[in-house]
mmCIF file of C-alpha atoms in Angstrom:
data_model
loop_
_atom_site.group_PDB
_atom_site.id
_atom_site.type_symbol
_atom_site.label_atom_id
_atom_site.label_comp_id
_atom_site.label_asym_id
_atom_site.label_seq_id
_atom_site.Cartn_x
_atom_site.Cartn_y
_atom_site.Cartn_z
ATOM 1 C CA MET R 3 96.392 65.364 106.356
ATOM 2 C CA ASN R 4 93.835 67.702 107.905
ATOM 3 C CA THR R 5 90.622 65.681 107.697
ATOM 4 C CA THR R 6 88.420 68.708 108.433
ATOM 5 C CA GLY R 7 90.062 71.176 106.087
ATOM 6 C CA SER R 8 89.794 73.837 108.785
ATOM 7 C CA THR R 9 92.598 76.235 109.670
ATOM 8 C CA ASP R 10 90.714 77.689 112.636
ATOM 9 C CA PRO R 11 92.005 77.013 116.171
ATOM 10 C CA VAL R 12 91.021 73.570 117.458
ATOM 11 C CA ARG R 13 88.082 73.866 119.842
ATOM 12 C CA ILE R 14 88.958 72.062 123.098
ATOM 13 C CA LEU R 15 86.831 71.626 126.208
ATOM 14 C CA LEU R 16 88.548 71.064 129.573
ATOM 15 C CA VAL R 17 86.837 68.874 132.177
ATOM 16 C CA GLY R 18 88.328 69.283 135.655
ATOM 17 C CA ALA R 19 89.976 72.365 137.124
ATOM 18 C CA GLY R 20 92.169 70.828 139.798
ATOM 19 C CA LEU R 21 95.969 71.017 139.890
ATOM 20 C CA ILE R 22 96.676 69.449 136.478
ATOM 21 C CA GLY R 23 93.496 70.962 135.025
ATOM 22 C CA ARG R 24 94.778 74.443 135.816
ATOM 23 C CA VAL R 25 98.064 73.590 134.093
ATOM 24 C CA HIS R 26 96.182 72.497 130.979
ATOM 25 C CA ALA R 27 93.989 75.609 131.082
ATOM 26 C CA ALA R 28 97.008 77.910 131.108
ATOM 27 C CA ARG R 29 98.681 76.148 128.207
ATOM 28 C CA LEU R 30 95.516 75.966 126.106
ATOM 29 C CA ALA R 31 94.823 79.648 126.710
ATOM 30 C CA ALA R 32 98.365 80.508 125.577
ATOM 31 C CA ASP R 33 98.261 78.358 122.415
ATOM 32 C CA PRO R 34 97.028 80.284 119.343
ATOM 33 C CA ALA R 35 96.328 76.989 117.588
ATOM 34 C CA CYS R 36 93.772 76.067 120.265
ATOM 35 C CA ARG R 37 90.634 77.658 121.561
ATOM 36 C CA LEU R 38 89.659 76.760 125.117
ATOM 37 C CA VAL R 39 85.886 76.795 124.660
ATOM 38 C CA GLY R 40 84.981 76.040 128.261
ATOM 39 C CA ILE R 41 85.878 74.541 131.627
ATOM 40 C CA VAL R 42 83.596 71.972 133.255
ATOM 41 C CA ASP R 43 83.849 71.554 137.019
ATOM 42 C CA PRO R 44 81.115 71.998 139.645
ATOM 43 C CA ALA R 45 83.583 73.285 142.270
ATOM 44 C CA GLU R 46 83.369 76.989 143.090
ATOM 45 C CA ALA R 47 87.120 77.369 142.598
ATOM 46 C CA ALA R 48 86.669 76.390 138.956
ATOM 47 C CA ILE R 49 84.718 79.587 138.338
ATOM 48 C CA ARG R 50 87.830 81.592 139.216
ATOM 49 C CA VAL R 51 90.043 79.386 137.023
ATOM 50 C CA ALA R 52 87.719 79.922 134.049
ATOM 51 C CA ALA R 53 87.685 83.673 134.642
ATOM 52 C CA GLU R 54 91.482 83.804 134.793
ATOM 53 C CA VAL R 55 91.838 82.243 131.341
ATOM 54 C CA GLY R 56 88.777 83.910 129.831
ATOM 55 C CA ALA R 57 86.784 80.741 129.235
ATOM 56 C CA PRO R 58 83.122 79.999 129.980
ATOM 57 C CA HIS R 59 82.447 77.936 133.088
ATOM 58 C CA PHE R 60 80.032 75.003 133.225
ATOM 59 C CA ALA R 61 78.894 72.797 136.073
ATOM 60 C CA ASP R 62 77.381 70.182 133.750
ATOM 61 C CA LEU R 63 79.212 68.230 131.033
ATOM 62 C CA GLU R 64 76.249 67.670 128.718
ATOM 63 C CA ARG R 65 75.355 71.363 128.792
ATOM 64 C CA ALA R 66 78.966 72.284 128.060
ATOM 65 C CA ILE R 67 79.134 69.968 125.049
ATOM 66 C CA ALA R 68 75.856 71.302 123.659
ATOM 67 C CA ASP R 69 76.856 74.949 124.118
ATOM 68 C CA THR R 70 80.513 74.821 123.021
ATOM 69 C CA ARG R 71 80.566 72.145 120.280
ATOM 70 C CA PRO R 72 84.135 71.033 121.040
ATOM 71 C CA GLU R 73 86.312 69.067 118.623
ATOM 72 C CA GLY R 74 88.179 67.393 121.471
ATOM 73 C CA VAL R 75 88.178 67.193 125.259
ATOM 74 C CA ILE R 76 90.848 67.060 127.960
ATOM 75 C CA LEU R 77 89.619 64.992 130.908
ATOM 76 C CA ALA R 78 91.450 66.035 134.079
ATOM 77 C CA THR R 79 89.073 64.768 136.740
ATOM 78 C CA PRO R 80 90.115 62.519 139.673
ATOM 79 C CA ASN R 81 91.259 59.030 138.611
ATOM 80 C CA GLN R 82 88.119 57.330 139.890
ATOM 81 C CA LEU R 83 85.985 59.472 137.555
ATOM 82 C CA HIS R 84 87.982 58.788 134.389
ATOM 83 C CA GLU R 85 85.866 55.837 133.302
ATOM 84 C CA GLU R 86 82.571 57.680 133.716
ATOM 85 C CA GLY R 87 83.864 60.745 131.882
ATOM 86 C CA THR R 88 85.495 58.756 129.086
ATOM 87 C CA LEU R 89 82.349 56.729 128.391
ATOM 88 C CA ALA R 90 80.239 59.893 128.318
ATOM 89 C CA LEU R 91 82.590 61.581 125.856
ATOM 90 C CA LEU R 92 82.912 58.511 123.658
ATOM 91 C CA ALA R 93 79.113 58.499 123.390
ATOM 92 C CA HIS R 94 79.487 61.919 121.743
ATOM 93 C CA ARG R 95 82.321 60.541 119.554
ATOM 94 C CA LEU R 96 84.696 63.173 120.865
ATOM 95 C CA PRO R 97 88.464 62.525 120.776
ATOM 96 C CA LEU R 98 89.909 63.001 124.224
ATOM 97 C CA LEU R 99 93.040 63.293 126.270
ATOM 98 C CA VAL R 100 92.510 61.565 129.619
ATOM 99 C CA GLU R 101 94.962 62.325 132.400
ATOM 100 C CA LYS R 102 97.144 59.710 134.050
ATOM 101 C CA PRO R 103 96.738 57.289 135.662
ATOM 102 C CA VAL R 104 94.304 56.211 132.988
ATOM 103 C CA ALA R 105 91.688 54.954 135.484
ATOM 104 C CA GLY R 106 91.049 54.183 139.126
ATOM 105 C CA ASP R 107 91.814 50.512 138.519
ATOM 106 C CA LEU R 108 92.685 48.119 135.726
ATOM 107 C CA ALA R 109 89.134 46.781 135.354
ATOM 108 C CA ALA R 110 87.898 50.291 134.590
ATOM 109 C CA ALA R 111 90.754 50.807 132.116
ATOM 110 C CA ARG R 112 89.759 47.640 130.262
ATOM 111 C CA ARG R 113 86.172 48.852 129.958
ATOM 112 C CA MET R 114 87.435 52.159 128.590
ATOM 113 C CA ILE R 115 89.558 50.344 125.995
ATOM 114 C CA ALA R 116 86.575 48.264 124.864
ATOM 115 C CA ALA R 117 84.346 51.334 124.586
ATOM 116 C CA ALA R 118 86.933 53.302 122.584
ATOM 117 C CA ARG R 119 87.425 50.397 120.185
ATOM 118 C CA GLU R 120 83.688 50.075 119.653
ATOM 119 C CA ALA R 121 83.278 53.828 119.111
ATOM 120 C CA GLU R 122 86.408 54.006 116.928
ATOM 121 C CA VAL R 123 87.368 57.255 118.658
ATOM 122 C CA PRO R 124 91.019 58.083 119.485
ATOM 123 C CA VAL R 125 91.963 58.508 123.142
ATOM 124 C CA LEU R 126 95.317 59.893 124.286
ATOM 125 C CA VAL R 127 96.557 59.255 127.845
ATOM 126 C CA GLY R 128 98.391 62.088 129.583
ATOM 127 C CA HIS R 129 101.775 60.483 130.179
ATOM 128 C CA HIS R 130 103.273 63.745 129.010
ATOM 129 C CA ARG R 131 106.977 62.859 129.393
ATOM 130 C CA ARG R 132 106.740 60.747 126.239
ATOM 131 C CA HIS R 133 106.343 63.984 124.272
ATOM 132 C CA GLY R 134 109.576 65.568 125.504
ATOM 133 C CA SER R 135 112.880 65.627 123.630
ATOM 134 C CA ILE R 136 114.634 63.573 126.328
ATOM 135 C CA VAL R 137 112.429 60.492 126.286
ATOM 136 C CA ARG R 138 112.117 60.555 122.516
ATOM 137 C CA GLY R 139 115.895 60.840 122.217
ATOM 138 C CA ALA R 140 116.407 57.910 124.578
ATOM 139 C CA GLN R 141 113.908 55.814 122.623
ATOM 140 C CA GLU R 142 115.877 56.431 119.431
ATOM 141 C CA ILE R 143 119.233 55.578 121.071
ATOM 142 C CA VAL R 144 117.979 52.274 122.486
ATOM 143 C CA ALA R 145 115.996 51.330 119.365
ATOM 144 C CA ARG R 146 119.071 52.026 117.214
ATOM 145 C CA GLY R 147 121.066 49.511 119.263
ATOM 146 C CA ASP R 148 123.635 52.017 120.529
ATOM 147 C CA ILE R 149 123.728 50.313 123.948
ATOM 148 C CA GLY R 150 123.089 46.797 122.621
ATOM 149 C CA THR R 151 120.540 44.734 124.505
ATOM 150 C CA PRO R 152 119.411 46.343 127.790
ATOM 151 C CA VAL R 153 120.337 44.221 130.798
ATOM 152 C CA ALA R 154 119.972 46.502 133.836
ATOM 153 C CA VAL R 155 117.958 49.621 134.683
ATOM 154 C CA SER R 156 117.930 51.853 137.744
ATOM 155 C CA GLY R 157 115.638 54.746 138.564
ATOM 156 C CA LEU R 158 115.624 57.271 141.400
ATOM 157 C CA THR R 159 112.501 59.237 142.284
ATOM 158 C CA LEU R 160 113.523 61.061 145.450
ATOM 159 C CA PHE R 161 112.086 64.426 146.486
ATOM 160 C CA LEU R 162 110.569 66.241 149.452
ATOM 161 C CA LYS R 163 106.893 67.177 149.401
ATOM 162 C CA PRO R 164 106.205 70.062 151.808
ATOM 163 C CA ASP R 165 104.023 69.444 154.848
ATOM 164 C CA ASP R 166 101.142 71.566 153.545
ATOM 165 C CA TYR R 167 100.828 69.248 150.518
ATOM 166 C CA PHE R 168 99.125 66.839 152.923
ATOM 167 C CA ASP R 169 96.608 69.369 154.210
ATOM 168 C CA VAL R 170 94.267 67.806 151.619
ATOM 169 C CA ALA R 171 92.859 64.731 153.373
ATOM 170 C CA TRP R 172 92.829 62.309 150.399
ATOM 171 C CA ARG R 173 96.597 62.707 149.975
ATOM 172 C CA ARG R 174 97.115 61.027 153.367
ATOM 173 C CA ARG R 175 95.026 57.971 152.514
ATOM 174 C CA ALA R 176 95.931 54.640 150.984
ATOM 175 C CA GLY R 177 96.072 54.719 147.204
ATOM 176 C CA ALA R 178 97.101 58.366 146.980
ATOM 177 C CA GLY R 179 100.811 57.969 147.657
ATOM 178 C CA PRO R 180 103.882 58.399 145.493
ATOM 179 C CA ILE R 181 103.529 54.961 143.869
ATOM 180 C CA LEU R 182 100.328 55.963 142.093
ATOM 181 C CA ILE R 183 100.893 59.719 141.873
ATOM 182 C CA ASN R 184 104.598 59.846 140.991
ATOM 183 C CA LEU R 185 106.097 56.444 140.190
ATOM 184 C CA VAL R 186 103.447 55.903 137.522
ATOM 185 C CA HIS R 187 105.301 58.518 135.425
ATOM 186 C CA ASP R 188 108.645 56.769 135.845
ATOM 187 C CA VAL R 189 107.238 53.340 135.088
ATOM 188 C CA ASP R 190 105.662 54.672 131.897
ATOM 189 C CA LEU R 191 108.883 56.436 130.920
ATOM 190 C CA ILE R 192 110.960 53.255 131.306
ATOM 191 C CA ARG R 193 108.332 51.113 129.566
ATOM 192 C CA ALA R 194 108.444 53.500 126.610
ATOM 193 C CA ILE R 195 112.226 53.146 126.346
ATOM 194 C CA VAL R 196 113.087 49.590 127.448
ATOM 195 C CA GLY R 197 109.860 47.640 126.941
ATOM 196 C CA GLU R 198 107.223 45.791 128.920
ATOM 197 C CA ILE R 199 107.593 44.963 132.610
ATOM 198 C CA THR R 200 106.343 41.454 133.401
ATOM 199 C CA GLN R 201 107.147 40.834 137.064
ATOM 200 C CA VAL R 202 107.685 42.952 140.201
ATOM 201 C CA GLN R 203 108.659 42.781 143.859
ATOM 202 C CA ALA R 204 108.288 45.704 146.271
ATOM 203 C CA ILE R 205 108.454 46.876 149.860
ATOM 204 C CA THR R 206 107.110 50.150 151.244
ATOM 205 C CA SER R 207 107.335 52.222 154.403
ATOM 206 C CA ASN R 208 105.213 54.946 155.985
ATOM 207 C CA VAL R 209 107.410 55.379 159.045
ATOM 208 C CA ARG R 210 108.445 58.988 158.396
ATOM 209 C CA ARG R 211 104.966 60.536 158.281
ATOM 210 C CA GLY R 212 102.810 57.768 159.701
ATOM 211 C CA PHE R 213 99.971 58.310 157.226
ATOM 212 C CA GLU R 214 97.956 55.450 155.731
ATOM 213 C CA VAL R 215 99.789 55.996 152.493
ATOM 214 C CA GLU R 216 103.400 55.010 151.819
ATOM 215 C CA ASP R 217 106.130 57.638 151.745
ATOM 216 C CA THR R 218 108.995 55.386 150.568
ATOM 217 C CA ALA R 219 109.206 52.334 148.311
ATOM 218 C CA ALA R 220 111.848 50.039 146.845
ATOM 219 C CA VAL R 221 110.835 48.118 143.716
ATOM 220 C CA LEU R 222 112.454 45.339 141.687
ATOM 221 C CA VAL R 223 111.204 44.665 138.156
ATOM 222 C CA ARG R 224 111.784 42.167 135.338
ATOM 223 C CA PHE R 225 111.397 43.239 131.710
ATOM 224 C CA ALA R 226 110.037 41.032 128.940
ATOM 225 C CA GLY R 227 113.416 41.173 127.194
ATOM 226 C CA GLY R 228 115.187 39.747 130.267
ATOM 227 C CA ALA R 229 116.579 42.951 131.781
ATOM 228 C CA LEU R 230 116.200 43.599 135.512
ATOM 229 C CA GLY R 231 115.580 46.974 137.090
ATOM 230 C CA THR R 232 115.129 48.837 140.342
ATOM 231 C CA PHE R 233 113.180 51.910 141.387
ATOM 232 C CA LEU R 234 113.867 53.752 144.645
ATOM 233 C CA LEU R 235 111.061 56.155 145.527
ATOM 234 C CA SER R 236 110.435 58.586 148.377
ATOM 235 C CA ASP R 237 108.493 61.821 148.758
ATOM 236 C CA THR R 238 110.091 62.545 152.127
ATOM 237 C CA ALA R 239 113.706 62.634 150.927
ATOM 238 C CA ALA R 240 115.741 65.848 150.740
ATOM 239 C CA ALA R 241 117.442 64.849 147.486
ATOM 240 C CA PRO R 242 117.911 66.138 143.914
ATOM 241 C CA TRP R 243 117.424 62.824 142.077
ATOM 242 C CA SER R 244 114.028 62.926 140.422
ATOM 243 C CA TRP R 245 112.816 63.622 136.889
ATOM 244 C CA GLU R 246 111.148 66.883 137.889
ATOM 245 C CA MET R 247 114.331 68.216 139.489
ATOM 246 C CA THR R 248 116.787 67.069 136.810
ATOM 247 C CA SER R 249 115.080 67.243 133.414
ATOM 248 C CA GLY R 250 114.415 70.974 133.140
ATOM 249 C CA GLU R 251 111.063 70.185 131.526
ATOM 250 C CA ALA R 252 109.038 71.942 134.242
ATOM 251 C CA PRO R 253 110.516 75.352 135.159
ATOM 252 C CA VAL R 254 108.553 75.439 138.431
ATOM 253 C CA TYR R 255 111.117 72.984 139.850
ATOM 254 C CA PRO R 256 114.653 74.329 140.466
ATOM 255 C CA ARG R 257 116.826 72.364 138.070
ATOM 256 C CA GLN R 258 119.661 70.197 139.358
ATOM 257 C CA ARG R 259 122.450 69.072 137.023
ATOM 258 C CA GLU R 260 122.140 65.438 138.035
ATOM 259 C CA HIS R 261 120.751 62.283 136.481
ATOM 260 C CA CYS R 262 118.177 59.886 137.887
ATOM 261 C CA PHE R 263 117.957 56.976 135.423
ATOM 262 C CA HIS R 264 120.584 54.559 134.122
ATOM 263 C CA ILE R 265 120.099 51.985 131.381
ATOM 264 C CA ALA R 266 122.983 49.518 130.902
ATOM 265 C CA GLY R 267 123.246 47.269 127.865
ATOM 266 C CA THR R 268 125.597 44.743 126.310
ATOM 267 C CA ARG R 269 127.388 47.406 124.223
ATOM 268 C CA GLY R 270 127.005 50.585 126.243
ATOM 269 C CA ALA R 271 125.035 52.527 128.822
ATOM 270 C CA LEU R 272 122.828 55.594 128.923
ATOM 271 C CA SER R 273 122.019 58.043 131.706
ATOM 272 C CA LEU R 274 118.932 60.238 131.779
ATOM 273 C CA PRO R 275 117.839 62.982 131.579
ATOM 274 C CA ASP R 276 121.268 64.226 130.426
ATOM 275 C CA LEU R 277 121.408 61.565 127.652
ATOM 276 C CA THR R 278 125.050 60.695 128.243
ATOM 277 C CA LEU R 279 126.107 57.622 126.277
ATOM 278 C CA TRP R 280 128.945 55.405 127.545
ATOM 279 C CA HIS R 281 130.499 52.891 125.160
ATOM 280 C CA TYR R 282 133.742 51.053 124.345
ATOM 281 C CA GLY R 283 135.940 51.663 121.344
ATOM 282 C CA ALA R 284 137.362 48.845 119.230
ATOM 283 C CA GLU R 285 137.998 46.640 122.273
ATOM 284 C CA ALA R 286 135.405 45.939 124.960
ATOM 285 C CA GLY R 287 135.891 44.688 128.500
ATOM 286 C CA TRP R 288 136.423 46.024 131.989
ATOM 287 C CA TRP R 289 140.130 46.660 131.427
ATOM 288 C CA GLU R 290 139.351 48.947 128.485
ATOM 289 C CA PRO R 291 138.462 52.643 128.809
ATOM 290 C CA LEU R 292 134.876 53.683 128.236
ATOM 291 C CA GLU R 293 134.193 56.560 125.890
ATOM 292 C CA ARG R 294 131.679 59.205 126.920
ATOM 293 C CA THR R 295 129.409 61.040 124.487
ATOM 294 C CA ALA R 296 127.116 63.788 125.766
ATOM 295 C CA LEU R 297 123.920 64.008 123.743
ATOM 296 C CA THR R 298 122.133 66.539 125.948
ATOM 297 C CA PRO R 299 118.991 67.724 124.168
ATOM 298 C CA GLU R 300 117.385 71.097 124.632
ATOM 299 C CA PRO R 301 114.520 70.489 127.060
ATOM 300 C CA VAL R 302 111.067 71.364 125.798
ATOM 301 C CA ASP R 303 107.809 71.587 127.698
ATOM 302 C CA PRO R 304 106.290 68.129 127.098
ATOM 303 C CA LEU R 305 102.832 69.392 128.064
ATOM 304 C CA VAL R 306 102.982 71.900 125.211
ATOM 305 C CA GLU R 307 104.172 69.158 122.849
ATOM 306 C CA GLN R 308 101.392 66.887 124.102
ATOM 307 C CA VAL R 309 98.732 69.476 123.249
ATOM 308 C CA ALA R 310 100.263 69.929 119.789
ATOM 309 C CA HIS R 311 100.103 66.161 119.300
ATOM 310 C CA PHE R 312 96.492 66.108 120.534
ATOM 311 C CA ARG R 313 95.620 68.751 117.943
ATOM 312 C CA ARG R 314 97.024 66.483 115.246
ATOM 313 C CA VAL R 315 95.129 63.496 116.641
ATOM 314 C CA ILE R 316 91.914 65.533 116.363
ATOM 315 C CA ARG R 317 92.451 67.246 113.018
ATOM 316 C CA ASP R 318 94.876 65.011 111.119
ATOM 317 C CA GLY R 319 94.031 61.547 112.404
ATOM 318 C CA GLU R 320 97.478 61.043 113.948
ATOM 319 C CA THR R 321 97.710 57.905 116.108
ATOM 320 C CA PRO R 322 97.932 58.714 119.853
ATOM 321 C CA ARG R 323 101.521 58.392 121.015
ATOM 322 C CA CYS R 324 100.293 56.972 124.324
ATOM 323 C CA GLY R 325 96.840 55.473 123.921
ATOM 324 C CA LEU R 326 94.506 53.688 126.313
ATOM 325 C CA LEU R 327 96.298 50.360 125.880
ATOM 326 C CA ASP R 328 99.649 51.884 126.849
ATOM 327 C CA GLY R 329 98.093 53.714 129.776
ATOM 328 C CA ALA R 330 96.461 50.503 130.991
ATOM 329 C CA ARG R 331 99.727 48.560 130.744
ATOM 330 C CA THR R 332 101.467 51.161 132.895
ATOM 331 C CA LEU R 333 98.600 50.992 135.398
ATOM 332 C CA ALA R 334 98.912 47.186 135.446
ATOM 333 C CA VAL R 335 102.531 47.542 136.580
ATOM 334 C CA ILE R 336 101.542 50.015 139.304
ATOM 335 C CA GLU R 337 98.796 47.700 140.548
ATOM 336 C CA ALA R 338 101.276 44.814 140.639
ATOM 337 C CA ILE R 339 103.719 46.940 142.656
ATOM 338 C CA ALA R 340 100.990 47.855 145.128
ATOM 339 C CA ARG R 341 99.974 44.194 145.463
ATOM 340 C CA ALA R 342 103.572 43.045 145.907
ATOM 341 C CA SER R 343 104.198 45.622 148.629
ATOM 342 C CA ARG R 344 101.044 44.549 150.440
ATOM 343 C CA ASP R 345 101.256 40.756 150.096
ATOM 344 C CA GLY R 346 104.995 40.165 149.681
ATOM 345 C CA GLY R 347 106.711 37.941 147.161
ATOM 346 C CA SER R 348 106.902 38.235 143.398
ATOM 347 C CA VAL R 349 103.839 39.381 141.434
ATOM 348 C CA ALA R 350 103.266 38.851 137.720
ATOM 349 C CA VAL R 351 102.005 41.926 135.877
ATOM 350 C CA GLU R 352 98.608 41.334 134.289
ATOM 351 C CA ALA R 353 98.701 41.336 130.503
ATOM 352 C CA VAL R 354 96.478 43.930 128.804
ATOM 353 C CA ASP R 355 95.582 43.483 125.130
#
């Protein structure tokens, strides 16, 4: 139910005009159900971004809030600034969508959770894949029991970032590699489908580029339900097996008709993003033929669906599909992977409640 009674476009303020901020600006500007009331970013380049989408530019957040009177805010600043921005916006009791990863570290994420609970203001975390037809379809298949109990999971995140991607200095430094920037999406995706990850092991390499940051990682995980899984990650691999390249959700990437995730259960198996279901007939066992059912959904732009959901969070009181708690639990897994790769051995994932 629309708690405001308004049928006017939802007034949304965008904070941050970097790479993902520009993506949000374009989608908000194209959505007739939204009104992009301003862009907040002190960088000179942000002035051009605001002009391109016809929105006012602000260098100061408090001035922007006072002048634009937003109903909600998208926070697309660097990870380390998420806590500061979230606390400032919660003080104004403004619903917000904060980009992933939810914070610079888990301690900051916990403080954000506490502040949001105290303010009783909804916060959505920008793990946008959860809003696409593929992930939602996979969630339904697994929840329905079509593959039985999951026992094994594999994920491939293999792609080639061009050399000029690293012309920006922070992308060559520790903490800015594909574990935090890219694998965080895949961890969240699998958590949403299979359940919580409780334990990890990992090794990394930076041999190919020689930067501080890793370029390749191999990860082993244990799920709360007992399943085991692996992730193989590299941003220096000339390969088609990544979500961006195979899902069709982001047209900027040339689509490959491949799959990059497999979930095997006691009754069947599922590959993603094609949503192909493998299962036995009346008799089960390795001498019996497996039946194949293709459930390929029509890909939708999950960022568009995420904005539509955010509108409903603001106007209708809909519960965030991926809230601060979920975002923090994904970040806890990423931090455990980073610690395991640095220190060796098995690392328990910190519980976040």
